[in-house]
mmCIF file with all atom_site columns, C-alpha atoms in Angstrom:
data_model
loop_
_atom_site.group_PDB
_atom_site.id
_atom_site.type_symbol
_atom_site.label_atom_id
_atom_site.label_alt_id
_atom_site.label_comp_id
_atom_site.label_asym_id
_atom_site.label_entity_id
_atom_site.label_seq_id
_atom_site.pdbx_PDB_ins_code
_atom_site.Cartn_x
_atom_site.Cartn_y
_atom_site.Cartn_z
_atom_site.occupancy
_atom_site.B_iso_or_equiv
_atom_site.pdbx_formal_charge
_atom_site.auth_seq_id
_atom_site.auth_comp_id
_atom_site.auth_asym_id
_atom_site.auth_atom_id
_atom_site.pdbx_PDB_model_num
ATOM 1   C CA . ASP A 1 1   ? -44.161 -41.260 -72.894  1.00 62.00 ? 25  ASP A CA 1
ATOM 2   C CA . ALA A 1 2   ? -45.365 -43.519 -75.829  1.00 65.00 ? 26  ALA A CA 1
ATOM 3   C CA . LYS A 1 3   ? -44.051 -46.815 -76.396  1.00 88.00 ? 27  LYS A CA 1
ATOM 4   C CA . THR A 1 4   ? -42.417 -47.512 -80.151  1.00 94.00 ? 28  THR A CA 1
ATOM 5   C CA . THR A 1 5   ? -41.821 -50.851 -81.797  1.00 96.00 ? 29  THR A CA 1
ATOM 6   C CA . GLN A 1 6   ? -38.838 -51.314 -84.393  1.00 97.00 ? 30  GLN A CA 1
ATOM 7   C CA . PRO A 1 7   ? -37.596 -54.328 -86.444  1.00 97.00 ? 31  PRO A CA 1
ATOM 8   C CA . THR A 1 8   ? -34.968 -55.906 -84.137  1.00 97.00 ? 32  THR A CA 1
ATOM 9   C CA . SER A 1 9   ? -32.589 -56.068 -87.536  1.00 97.00 ? 33  SER A CA 1
ATOM 10  C CA . MET A 1 10  ? -32.406 -55.158 -90.533  1.00 97.00 ? 34  MET A CA 1
ATOM 11  C CA . ASP A 1 11  ? -29.719 -55.856 -93.906  1.00 97.00 ? 35  ASP A CA 1
ATOM 12  C CA . CYS A 1 12  ? -29.162 -52.933 -96.721  1.00 97.00 ? 36  CYS A CA 1
ATOM 13  C CA . ALA A 1 13  ? -26.156 -52.807 -99.247  1.00 97.00 ? 37  ALA A CA 1
ATOM 14  C CA . GLU A 1 14  ? -23.873 -50.187 -99.007  1.00 97.00 ? 38  GLU A CA 1
ATOM 15  C CA . GLY A 1 15  ? -24.834 -47.326 -101.001 1.00 97.00 ? 39  GLY A CA 1
ATOM 16  C CA . ARG A 1 16  ? -28.209 -47.752 -101.201 1.00 97.00 ? 40  ARG A CA 1
ATOM 17  C CA . ALA A 1 17  ? -30.870 -45.883 -99.170  1.00 97.00 ? 41  ALA A CA 1
ATOM 18  C CA . ALA A 1 18  ? -31.235 -47.424 -95.495  1.00 98.00 ? 42  ALA A CA 1
ATOM 19  C CA . ASN A 1 19  ? -35.045 -47.264 -95.080  1.00 98.00 ? 43  ASN A CA 1
ATOM 20  C CA . LEU A 1 20  ? -35.571 -47.310 -90.822  1.00 98.00 ? 44  LEU A CA 1
ATOM 21  C CA . PRO A 1 21  ? -39.620 -47.890 -89.948  1.00 98.00 ? 45  PRO A CA 1
ATOM 22  C CA . CYS A 1 22  ? -40.702 -47.081 -86.328  1.00 98.00 ? 46  CYS A CA 1
ATOM 23  C CA . ASN A 1 23  ? -44.486 -47.690 -85.417  1.00 97.00 ? 47  ASN A CA 1
ATOM 24  C CA . HIS A 1 24  ? -45.720 -45.169 -82.093  1.00 95.00 ? 48  HIS A CA 1
ATOM 25  C CA . SER A 1 25  ? -49.096 -45.675 -82.563  1.00 93.00 ? 49  SER A CA 1
ATOM 26  C CA . THR A 1 26  ? -50.149 -43.968 -79.335  1.00 91.00 ? 50  THR A CA 1
ATOM 27  C CA . ILE A 1 27  ? -48.470 -40.921 -79.785  1.00 91.00 ? 51  ILE A CA 1
ATOM 28  C CA . SER A 1 28  ? -49.759 -37.579 -78.422  1.00 87.00 ? 52  SER A CA 1
ATOM 29  C CA . GLY A 1 29  ? -49.993 -34.343 -80.411  1.00 85.00 ? 53  GLY A CA 1
ATOM 30  C CA . ASN A 1 30  ? -47.359 -32.549 -78.161  1.00 85.00 ? 54  ASN A CA 1
ATOM 31  C CA . GLU A 1 31  ? -44.640 -35.399 -78.592  1.00 89.00 ? 55  GLU A CA 1
ATOM 32  C CA . TYR A 1 32  ? -41.609 -35.630 -81.116  1.00 92.00 ? 56  TYR A CA 1
ATOM 33  C CA . VAL A 1 33  ? -40.126 -38.747 -82.319  1.00 94.00 ? 57  VAL A CA 1
ATOM 34  C CA . TYR A 1 34  ? -36.232 -38.962 -82.003  1.00 95.00 ? 58  TYR A CA 1
ATOM 35  C CA . TRP A 1 35  ? -33.667 -40.908 -83.950  1.00 97.00 ? 59  TRP A CA 1
ATOM 36  C CA . TYR A 1 36  ? -30.471 -41.812 -82.455  1.00 98.00 ? 60  TYR A CA 1
ATOM 37  C CA . ARG A 1 37  ? -28.018 -44.178 -83.371  1.00 98.00 ? 61  ARG A CA 1
ATOM 38  C CA . GLN A 1 38  ? -25.018 -46.395 -80.954  1.00 96.00 ? 62  GLN A CA 1
ATOM 39  C CA . ILE A 1 39  ? -22.015 -47.596 -82.442  1.00 94.00 ? 63  ILE A CA 1
ATOM 40  C CA . HIS A 1 40  ? -20.400 -50.392 -80.260  1.00 85.00 ? 64  HIS A CA 1
ATOM 41  C CA . SER A 1 41  ? -18.421 -48.973 -77.125  1.00 79.00 ? 65  SER A CA 1
ATOM 42  C CA . GLN A 1 42  ? -19.770 -44.884 -77.930  1.00 91.00 ? 66  GLN A CA 1
ATOM 43  C CA . GLY A 1 43  ? -22.331 -42.671 -76.480  1.00 95.00 ? 67  GLY A CA 1
ATOM 44  C CA . PRO A 1 44  ? -25.663 -42.670 -78.497  1.00 96.00 ? 68  PRO A CA 1
ATOM 45  C CA . GLN A 1 45  ? -25.681 -40.092 -81.584  1.00 97.00 ? 69  GLN A CA 1
ATOM 46  C CA . TYR A 1 46  ? -28.324 -37.863 -81.923  1.00 97.00 ? 70  TYR A CA 1
ATOM 47  C CA . ILE A 1 47  ? -29.749 -38.039 -85.857  1.00 98.00 ? 71  ILE A CA 1
ATOM 48  C CA . ILE A 1 48  ? -33.277 -36.057 -86.630  1.00 97.00 ? 72  ILE A CA 1
ATOM 49  C CA . HIS A 1 49  ? -36.402 -35.102 -84.777  1.00 95.00 ? 73  HIS A CA 1
ATOM 50  C CA . GLY A 1 50  ? -39.515 -33.743 -85.599  1.00 95.00 ? 74  GLY A CA 1
ATOM 51  C CA . LEU A 1 51  ? -42.888 -33.228 -84.532  1.00 93.00 ? 75  LEU A CA 1
ATOM 52  C CA . LYS A 1 52  ? -45.235 -33.015 -87.889  1.00 92.00 ? 76  LYS A CA 1
ATOM 53  C CA . ASN A 1 53  ? -43.401 -32.243 -90.768  1.00 89.00 ? 77  ASN A CA 1
ATOM 54  C CA . ASN A 1 54  ? -40.675 -33.956 -92.581  1.00 95.00 ? 78  ASN A CA 1
ATOM 55  C CA . GLU A 1 55  ? -37.384 -33.107 -91.326  1.00 97.00 ? 79  GLU A CA 1
ATOM 56  C CA . THR A 1 56  ? -34.014 -33.342 -93.599  1.00 97.00 ? 80  THR A CA 1
ATOM 57  C CA . ASN A 1 57  ? -30.273 -33.055 -91.921  1.00 97.00 ? 81  ASN A CA 1
ATOM 58  C CA . GLU A 1 58  ? -26.655 -33.907 -93.459  1.00 96.00 ? 82  GLU A CA 1
ATOM 59  C CA . MET A 1 59  ? -27.481 -37.521 -91.566  1.00 95.00 ? 83  MET A CA 1
ATOM 60  C CA . ALA A 1 60  ? -30.596 -38.354 -92.404  1.00 98.00 ? 84  ALA A CA 1
ATOM 61  C CA . SER A 1 61  ? -34.066 -37.284 -93.471  1.00 98.00 ? 85  SER A CA 1
ATOM 62  C CA . LEU A 1 62  ? -37.509 -37.963 -91.278  1.00 98.00 ? 86  LEU A CA 1
ATOM 63  C CA . ILE A 1 63  ? -40.793 -38.923 -92.827  1.00 98.00 ? 87  ILE A CA 1
ATOM 64  C CA . ILE A 1 64  ? -43.452 -38.954 -90.290  1.00 97.00 ? 88  ILE A CA 1
ATOM 65  C CA . THR A 1 65  ? -47.264 -40.203 -91.218  1.00 96.00 ? 89  THR A CA 1
ATOM 66  C CA . GLU A 1 66  ? -49.941 -37.655 -91.256  1.00 95.00 ? 90  GLU A CA 1
ATOM 67  C CA . ASP A 1 67  ? -51.587 -39.520 -88.602  1.00 95.00 ? 91  ASP A CA 1
ATOM 68  C CA . ARG A 1 68  ? -48.521 -39.554 -86.497  1.00 95.00 ? 92  ARG A CA 1
ATOM 69  C CA . LYS A 1 69  ? -48.328 -42.945 -86.124  1.00 95.00 ? 93  LYS A CA 1
ATOM 70  C CA . SER A 1 70  ? -45.007 -44.146 -87.866  1.00 97.00 ? 94  SER A CA 1
ATOM 71  C CA . SER A 1 71  ? -42.074 -43.040 -88.965  1.00 97.00 ? 95  SER A CA 1
ATOM 72  C CA . THR A 1 72  ? -39.363 -43.759 -91.385  1.00 98.00 ? 96  THR A CA 1
ATOM 73  C CA . LEU A 1 73  ? -35.684 -42.858 -91.042  1.00 98.00 ? 97  LEU A CA 1
ATOM 74  C CA . ILE A 1 74  ? -33.518 -42.523 -94.085  1.00 98.00 ? 98  ILE A CA 1
ATOM 75  C CA . LEU A 1 75  ? -29.853 -43.058 -94.573  1.00 98.00 ? 99  LEU A CA 1
ATOM 76  C CA . PRO A 1 76  ? -29.477 -41.735 -98.301  1.00 96.00 ? 100 PRO A CA 1
ATOM 77  C CA . HIS A 1 77  ? -26.526 -43.695 -99.071  1.00 95.00 ? 101 HIS A CA 1
ATOM 78  C CA . ALA A 1 78  ? -25.387 -46.142 -96.361  1.00 96.00 ? 102 ALA A CA 1
ATOM 79  C CA . THR A 1 79  ? -21.914 -46.663 -95.351  1.00 97.00 ? 103 THR A CA 1
ATOM 80  C CA . LEU A 1 80  ? -19.966 -49.485 -93.803  1.00 97.00 ? 104 LEU A CA 1
ATOM 81  C CA . ARG A 1 81  ? -19.781 -46.665 -91.153  1.00 95.00 ? 105 ARG A CA 1
ATOM 82  C CA . ASP A 1 82  ? -23.751 -46.767 -90.430  1.00 97.00 ? 106 ASP A CA 1
ATOM 83  C CA . THR A 1 83  ? -23.548 -50.134 -89.357  1.00 97.00 ? 107 THR A CA 1
ATOM 84  C CA . ALA A 1 84  ? -24.802 -49.516 -85.550  1.00 97.00 ? 108 ALA A CA 1
ATOM 85  C CA . VAL A 1 85  ? -28.345 -49.798 -83.487  1.00 97.00 ? 109 VAL A CA 1
ATOM 86  C CA . TYR A 1 86  ? -30.612 -46.973 -84.552  1.00 98.00 ? 110 TYR A CA 1
ATOM 87  C CA . TYR A 1 87  ? -33.245 -45.654 -81.751  1.00 97.00 ? 111 TYR A CA 1
ATOM 88  C CA . CYS A 1 88  ? -36.744 -44.435 -82.353  1.00 97.00 ? 112 CYS A CA 1
ATOM 89  C CA . ILE A 1 89  ? -37.986 -42.264 -79.451  1.00 94.00 ? 113 ILE A CA 1
ATOM 90  C CA . VAL A 1 90  ? -40.939 -40.760 -78.709  1.00 92.00 ? 114 VAL A CA 1
ATOM 91  C CA . ARG A 1 91  ? -40.375 -37.641 -76.185  1.00 87.00 ? 115 ARG A CA 1
ATOM 92  C CA . GLY A 1 92  ? -43.238 -35.312 -74.386  1.00 78.00 ? 116 GLY A CA 1
ATOM 93  C CA . ASN A 1 93  ? -42.818 -31.769 -74.417  1.00 64.00 ? 117 ASN A CA 1
ATOM 94  C CA . SER A 1 94  ? -44.181 -31.424 -70.974  1.00 58.00 ? 118 SER A CA 1
ATOM 95  C CA . GLY A 1 95  ? -44.765 -28.218 -69.367  1.00 46.00 ? 119 GLY A CA 1
ATOM 96  C CA . GLY A 1 96  ? -41.481 -26.850 -67.461  1.00 43.00 ? 120 GLY A CA 1
ATOM 97  C CA . GLY A 1 97  ? -38.736 -29.341 -68.944  1.00 44.00 ? 121 GLY A CA 1
ATOM 98  C CA . ALA A 1 98  ? -37.500 -32.472 -69.961  1.00 53.00 ? 122 ALA A CA 1
ATOM 99  C CA . ASP A 1 99  ? -37.035 -35.691 -68.880  1.00 65.00 ? 123 ASP A CA 1
ATOM 100 C CA . GLY A 1 100 ? -35.046 -38.927 -69.126  1.00 81.00 ? 124 GLY A CA 1
ATOM 101 C CA . LEU A 1 101 ? -34.983 -40.378 -72.650  1.00 87.00 ? 125 LEU A CA 1
ATOM 102 C CA . THR A 1 102 ? -36.617 -43.978 -73.277  1.00 87.00 ? 126 THR A CA 1
ATOM 103 C CA . PHE A 1 103 ? -34.811 -46.563 -74.923  1.00 90.00 ? 127 PHE A CA 1
ATOM 104 C CA . GLY A 1 104 ? -36.165 -49.250 -76.012  1.00 90.00 ? 128 GLY A CA 1
ATOM 105 C CA . LYS A 1 105 ? -34.179 -52.290 -77.980  1.00 91.00 ? 129 LYS A CA 1
ATOM 106 C CA . GLY A 1 106 ? -33.981 -50.469 -81.242  1.00 95.00 ? 130 GLY A CA 1
ATOM 107 C CA . THR A 1 107 ? -32.451 -51.998 -84.734  1.00 97.00 ? 131 THR A CA 1
ATOM 108 C CA . HIS A 1 108 ? -29.737 -52.758 -85.668  1.00 97.00 ? 132 HIS A CA 1
ATOM 109 C CA . LEU A 1 109 ? -28.601 -52.323 -88.795  1.00 98.00 ? 133 LEU A CA 1
ATOM 110 C CA . ILE A 1 110 ? -26.199 -53.682 -90.600  1.00 98.00 ? 134 ILE A CA 1
ATOM 111 C CA . ILE A 1 111 ? -24.332 -52.231 -93.706  1.00 97.00 ? 135 ILE A CA 1
ATOM 112 C CA . GLN A 1 112 ? -23.236 -55.125 -96.673  1.00 96.00 ? 136 GLN A CA 1
ATOM 113 C CA . PRO A 1 113 ? -20.390 -54.267 -99.015  1.00 95.00 ? 137 PRO A CA 1
ATOM 114 C CA . GLU B 2 1   ? -17.332 -27.027 -80.812  1.00 69.00 ? 12  GLU B CA 1
ATOM 115 C CA . ALA B 2 2   ? -16.624 -29.030 -78.364  1.00 82.00 ? 13  ALA B CA 1
ATOM 116 C CA . GLY B 2 3   ? -18.423 -32.500 -77.114  1.00 94.00 ? 14  GLY B CA 1
ATOM 117 C CA . VAL B 2 4   ? -20.024 -34.007 -74.012  1.00 97.00 ? 15  VAL B CA 1
ATOM 118 C CA . THR B 2 5   ? -16.755 -35.123 -72.420  1.00 97.00 ? 16  THR B CA 1
ATOM 119 C CA . GLN B 2 6   ? -16.506 -37.702 -69.483  1.00 98.00 ? 17  GLN B CA 1
ATOM 120 C CA . SER B 2 7   ? -14.163 -38.700 -67.515  1.00 97.00 ? 18  SER B CA 1
ATOM 121 C CA . PRO B 2 8   ? -12.636 -41.352 -66.331  1.00 98.00 ? 19  PRO B CA 1
ATOM 122 C CA . THR B 2 9   ? -13.045 -43.610 -69.411  1.00 97.00 ? 20  THR B CA 1
ATOM 123 C CA . HIS B 2 10  ? -12.585 -46.645 -67.173  1.00 97.00 ? 21  HIS B CA 1
ATOM 124 C CA . LEU B 2 11  ? -13.403 -46.741 -63.425  1.00 98.00 ? 22  LEU B CA 1
ATOM 125 C CA . ILE B 2 12  ? -12.747 -50.317 -61.672  1.00 98.00 ? 23  ILE B CA 1
ATOM 126 C CA . LYS B 2 13  ? -13.356 -50.407 -58.049  1.00 98.00 ? 24  LYS B CA 1
ATOM 127 C CA . THR B 2 14  ? -14.896 -53.354 -55.660  1.00 97.00 ? 25  THR B CA 1
ATOM 128 C CA . ARG B 2 15  ? -17.921 -53.709 -53.889  1.00 97.00 ? 26  ARG B CA 1
ATOM 129 C CA . GLY B 2 16  ? -18.689 -51.733 -51.135  1.00 97.00 ? 27  GLY B CA 1
ATOM 130 C CA . GLN B 2 17  ? -16.552 -48.382 -52.440  1.00 98.00 ? 28  GLN B CA 1
ATOM 131 C CA . GLN B 2 18  ? -17.662 -45.062 -53.704  1.00 98.00 ? 29  GLN B CA 1
ATOM 132 C CA . ALA B 2 19  ? -17.125 -44.368 -57.333  1.00 98.00 ? 30  ALA B CA 1
ATOM 133 C CA . THR B 2 20  ? -16.985 -40.435 -58.602  1.00 98.00 ? 31  THR B CA 1
ATOM 134 C CA . LEU B 2 21  ? -17.805 -39.865 -62.477  1.00 98.00 ? 32  LEU B CA 1
ATOM 135 C CA . ARG B 2 22  ? -17.585 -36.196 -63.764  1.00 98.00 ? 33  ARG B CA 1
ATOM 136 C CA . CYS B 2 23  ? -19.192 -34.639 -67.281  1.00 98.00 ? 34  CYS B CA 1
ATOM 137 C CA . SER B 2 24  ? -18.832 -31.616 -68.906  1.00 98.00 ? 35  SER B CA 1
ATOM 138 C CA . PRO B 2 25  ? -21.405 -30.481 -70.836  1.00 97.00 ? 36  PRO B CA 1
ATOM 139 C CA . ILE B 2 26  ? -21.795 -28.699 -74.375  1.00 97.00 ? 37  ILE B CA 1
ATOM 140 C CA . SER B 2 27  ? -20.857 -24.997 -73.847  1.00 95.00 ? 38  SER B CA 1
ATOM 141 C CA . GLY B 2 28  ? -23.978 -23.164 -73.459  1.00 93.00 ? 39  GLY B CA 1
ATOM 142 C CA . HIS B 2 29  ? -26.316 -25.789 -72.179  1.00 94.00 ? 40  HIS B CA 1
ATOM 143 C CA . THR B 2 30  ? -27.289 -26.105 -69.198  1.00 93.00 ? 41  THR B CA 1
ATOM 144 C CA . SER B 2 31  ? -29.066 -29.605 -68.185  1.00 92.00 ? 42  SER B CA 1
ATOM 145 C CA . VAL B 2 32  ? -27.593 -32.595 -68.154  1.00 94.00 ? 43  VAL B CA 1
ATOM 146 C CA . TYR B 2 33  ? -28.793 -36.475 -67.921  1.00 94.00 ? 44  TYR B CA 1
ATOM 147 C CA . TRP B 2 34  ? -26.809 -39.289 -66.473  1.00 96.00 ? 45  TRP B CA 1
ATOM 148 C CA . TYR B 2 35  ? -27.966 -43.032 -67.640  1.00 96.00 ? 46  TYR B CA 1
ATOM 149 C CA . GLN B 2 36  ? -26.655 -46.492 -66.746  1.00 97.00 ? 47  GLN B CA 1
ATOM 150 C CA . GLN B 2 37  ? -26.268 -48.754 -69.599  1.00 95.00 ? 48  GLN B CA 1
ATOM 151 C CA . ALA B 2 38  ? -25.956 -52.617 -67.873  1.00 93.00 ? 49  ALA B CA 1
ATOM 152 C CA . LEU B 2 39  ? -25.514 -55.545 -69.837  1.00 87.00 ? 50  LEU B CA 1
ATOM 153 C CA . GLY B 2 40  ? -28.755 -56.883 -71.335  1.00 80.00 ? 51  GLY B CA 1
ATOM 154 C CA . LEU B 2 41  ? -30.657 -54.046 -70.015  1.00 82.00 ? 52  LEU B CA 1
ATOM 155 C CA . GLY B 2 42  ? -30.584 -51.710 -72.355  1.00 86.00 ? 53  GLY B CA 1
ATOM 156 C CA . LEU B 2 43  ? -29.667 -47.102 -71.298  1.00 91.00 ? 54  LEU B CA 1
ATOM 157 C CA . GLN B 2 44  ? -32.224 -46.247 -68.341  1.00 93.00 ? 55  GLN B CA 1
ATOM 158 C CA . PHE B 2 45  ? -32.634 -42.622 -67.117  1.00 92.00 ? 56  PHE B CA 1
ATOM 159 C CA . LEU B 2 46  ? -31.255 -42.160 -63.633  1.00 95.00 ? 57  LEU B CA 1
ATOM 160 C CA . LEU B 2 47  ? -31.015 -38.372 -63.225  1.00 94.00 ? 58  LEU B CA 1
ATOM 161 C CA . TRP B 2 48  ? -32.120 -34.937 -64.634  1.00 92.00 ? 59  TRP B CA 1
ATOM 162 C CA . TYR B 2 49  ? -29.839 -31.868 -63.615  1.00 92.00 ? 60  TYR B CA 1
ATOM 163 C CA . ASP B 2 50  ? -30.703 -27.914 -64.522  1.00 90.00 ? 61  ASP B CA 1
ATOM 164 C CA . GLU B 2 51  ? -29.210 -25.168 -63.427  1.00 90.00 ? 62  GLU B CA 1
ATOM 165 C CA . GLY B 2 52  ? -28.036 -26.382 -60.206  1.00 92.00 ? 63  GLY B CA 1
ATOM 166 C CA . GLU B 2 53  ? -30.703 -28.440 -59.244  1.00 92.00 ? 64  GLU B CA 1
ATOM 167 C CA . GLU B 2 54  ? -32.273 -31.959 -59.984  1.00 92.00 ? 65  GLU B CA 1
ATOM 168 C CA . ARG B 2 55  ? -35.548 -32.127 -61.613  1.00 89.00 ? 66  ARG B CA 1
ATOM 169 C CA . ASN B 2 56  ? -36.133 -35.310 -62.174  1.00 88.00 ? 67  ASN B CA 1
ATOM 170 C CA . ARG B 2 57  ? -34.672 -38.773 -61.231  1.00 90.00 ? 68  ARG B CA 1
ATOM 171 C CA . GLY B 2 58  ? -35.697 -42.659 -62.606  1.00 90.00 ? 69  GLY B CA 1
ATOM 172 C CA . ASN B 2 59  ? -35.980 -45.394 -60.856  1.00 90.00 ? 70  ASN B CA 1
ATOM 173 C CA . PHE B 2 60  ? -32.483 -45.940 -59.011  1.00 94.00 ? 71  PHE B CA 1
ATOM 174 C CA . PRO B 2 61  ? -32.059 -46.141 -55.286  1.00 96.00 ? 72  PRO B CA 1
ATOM 175 C CA . PRO B 2 62  ? -30.986 -43.079 -53.307  1.00 96.00 ? 73  PRO B CA 1
ATOM 176 C CA . ARG B 2 63  ? -27.151 -44.121 -53.351  1.00 97.00 ? 74  ARG B CA 1
ATOM 177 C CA . PHE B 2 64  ? -26.897 -43.000 -56.912  1.00 98.00 ? 75  PHE B CA 1
ATOM 178 C CA . SER B 2 65  ? -26.932 -39.599 -56.586  1.00 97.00 ? 76  SER B CA 1
ATOM 179 C CA . GLY B 2 66  ? -25.210 -36.472 -58.031  1.00 96.00 ? 77  GLY B CA 1
ATOM 180 C CA . ARG B 2 67  ? -24.785 -32.719 -58.430  1.00 97.00 ? 78  ARG B CA 1
ATOM 181 C CA . GLN B 2 68  ? -24.391 -29.512 -60.859  1.00 97.00 ? 79  GLN B CA 1
ATOM 182 C CA . PHE B 2 69  ? -21.591 -26.878 -60.375  1.00 97.00 ? 80  PHE B CA 1
ATOM 183 C CA . PRO B 2 70  ? -22.537 -23.259 -61.647  1.00 97.00 ? 81  PRO B CA 1
ATOM 184 C CA . ASN B 2 71  ? -20.146 -23.899 -64.558  1.00 96.00 ? 82  ASN B CA 1
ATOM 185 C CA . TYR B 2 72  ? -22.687 -26.474 -65.256  1.00 96.00 ? 83  TYR B CA 1
ATOM 186 C CA . SER B 2 73  ? -20.239 -29.167 -65.021  1.00 98.00 ? 84  SER B CA 1
ATOM 187 C CA . SER B 2 74  ? -21.711 -32.382 -63.014  1.00 98.00 ? 85  SER B CA 1
ATOM 188 C CA . GLU B 2 75  ? -20.438 -35.413 -60.905  1.00 98.00 ? 86  GLU B CA 1
ATOM 189 C CA . LEU B 2 76  ? -22.878 -38.678 -60.188  1.00 98.00 ? 87  LEU B CA 1
ATOM 190 C CA . ASN B 2 77  ? -21.809 -40.201 -57.482  1.00 98.00 ? 88  ASN B CA 1
ATOM 191 C CA . VAL B 2 78  ? -22.622 -44.250 -56.595  1.00 98.00 ? 89  VAL B CA 1
ATOM 192 C CA . ASN B 2 79  ? -22.249 -45.172 -52.872  1.00 97.00 ? 90  ASN B CA 1
ATOM 193 C CA . ALA B 2 80  ? -21.395 -48.659 -51.710  1.00 98.00 ? 91  ALA B CA 1
ATOM 194 C CA . LEU B 2 81  ? -21.262 -50.231 -54.657  1.00 98.00 ? 92  LEU B CA 1
ATOM 195 C CA . GLU B 2 82  ? -22.758 -53.193 -55.734  1.00 97.00 ? 93  GLU B CA 1
ATOM 196 C CA . LEU B 2 83  ? -21.928 -56.090 -58.018  1.00 96.00 ? 94  LEU B CA 1
ATOM 197 C CA . GLU B 2 84  ? -24.854 -55.153 -60.487  1.00 95.00 ? 95  GLU B CA 1
ATOM 198 C CA . ASP B 2 85  ? -23.189 -51.440 -60.475  1.00 97.00 ? 96  ASP B CA 1
ATOM 199 C CA . SER B 2 86  ? -21.385 -52.086 -63.500  1.00 97.00 ? 97  SER B CA 1
ATOM 200 C CA . ALA B 2 87  ? -21.858 -50.679 -66.379  1.00 97.00 ? 98  ALA B CA 1
ATOM 201 C CA . LEU B 2 88  ? -21.466 -47.857 -69.058  1.00 96.00 ? 99  LEU B CA 1
ATOM 202 C CA . TYR B 2 89  ? -22.570 -44.629 -67.380  1.00 98.00 ? 100 TYR B CA 1
ATOM 203 C CA . LEU B 2 90  ? -23.272 -41.461 -69.593  1.00 97.00 ? 101 LEU B CA 1
ATOM 204 C CA . CYS B 2 91  ? -23.890 -38.128 -69.617  1.00 97.00 ? 102 CYS B CA 1
ATOM 205 C CA . ALA B 2 92  ? -25.970 -36.164 -72.202  1.00 96.00 ? 103 ALA B CA 1
ATOM 206 C CA . SER B 2 93  ? -26.945 -32.242 -71.881  1.00 95.00 ? 104 SER B CA 1
ATOM 207 C CA . SER B 2 94  ? -28.888 -30.176 -73.729  1.00 93.00 ? 105 SER B CA 1
ATOM 208 C CA . PHE B 2 95  ? -30.420 -26.979 -73.694  1.00 90.00 ? 106 PHE B CA 1
ATOM 209 C CA . TYR B 2 96  ? -33.000 -26.357 -71.266  1.00 78.00 ? 107 TYR B CA 1
ATOM 210 C CA . GLY B 2 97  ? -36.300 -27.404 -72.568  1.00 61.00 ? 108 GLY B CA 1
ATOM 211 C CA . GLY B 2 98  ? -39.083 -29.224 -73.185  1.00 67.00 ? 109 GLY B CA 1
ATOM 212 C CA . GLY B 2 99  ? -39.103 -32.225 -76.204  1.00 72.00 ? 110 GLY B CA 1
ATOM 213 C CA . ASN B 2 100 ? -37.655 -29.755 -78.930  1.00 85.00 ? 111 ASN B CA 1
ATOM 214 C CA . GLN B 2 101 ? -34.076 -29.793 -76.858  1.00 88.00 ? 112 GLN B CA 1
ATOM 215 C CA . PRO B 2 102 ? -31.773 -32.980 -78.169  1.00 93.00 ? 113 PRO B CA 1
ATOM 216 C CA . GLN B 2 103 ? -29.868 -34.601 -75.827  1.00 94.00 ? 114 GLN B CA 1
ATOM 217 C CA . HIS B 2 104 ? -26.333 -35.168 -76.950  1.00 96.00 ? 115 HIS B CA 1
ATOM 218 C CA . PHE B 2 105 ? -23.910 -37.560 -75.410  1.00 97.00 ? 116 PHE B CA 1
ATOM 219 C CA . GLY B 2 106 ? -20.657 -38.262 -74.802  1.00 97.00 ? 117 GLY B CA 1
ATOM 220 C CA . ASP B 2 107 ? -19.010 -41.318 -74.763  1.00 96.00 ? 118 ASP B CA 1
ATOM 221 C CA . GLY B 2 108 ? -19.203 -42.805 -71.167  1.00 97.00 ? 119 GLY B CA 1
ATOM 222 C CA . THR B 2 109 ? -17.877 -43.911 -68.122  1.00 98.00 ? 120 THR B CA 1
ATOM 223 C CA . ARG B 2 110 ? -17.330 -47.860 -68.308  1.00 97.00 ? 121 ARG B CA 1
ATOM 224 C CA . LEU B 2 111 ? -17.368 -49.246 -64.563  1.00 98.00 ? 122 LEU B CA 1
ATOM 225 C CA . SER B 2 112 ? -16.453 -52.122 -63.181  1.00 97.00 ? 123 SER B CA 1
ATOM 226 C CA . ILE B 2 113 ? -17.069 -53.529 -59.865  1.00 97.00 ? 124 ILE B CA 1
ATOM 227 C CA . LEU B 2 114 ? -14.936 -56.530 -58.981  1.00 94.00 ? 125 LEU B CA 1
#
């Protein structure tokens, strides 16, 4: 699976959009971009994933650049409860099935009141 | 819909003992994954089970083992416990498949070795 690079930490004001960048310059054509977040002492929470197209769900939007070498997770109206570590993960789709996710250090997003 | 459930929430053992951790996947999911989150080391993939078979394992010694039952629930067994096994052990489940199937996590079992 391709390696990802994320900023160590970011701040965002409550009510504003939080934009979390991720670089994955070595991503290959069949690899998906996944985002998870982990609030202290809880299990990681799945947020969203995509292959090529931009994706949106009730939690967030995922914008993937045309060359697929980077992506941005957007939380449209951040609340204090969005304070967490956010992980960007690239995951292969190798034939025959899935494997473990490779978690890096992630971005510690702090929402300021 | 119930999420992934893990038991016990906390487990305290001493060096050399064995620990058994349990996981119930989301209904309909056939794949179960185990991860270790030790302090300062981040989340590391341990094991993947699907349809009762071990499909893949991470870089952990053989004293970490497990099994998956016909109802798709799973056990993680850790033998000959060492102090460095103290960690949060997380279970995740998904539909069987490749990269397009998200894994959903439980809140883990915190294992403390005294």
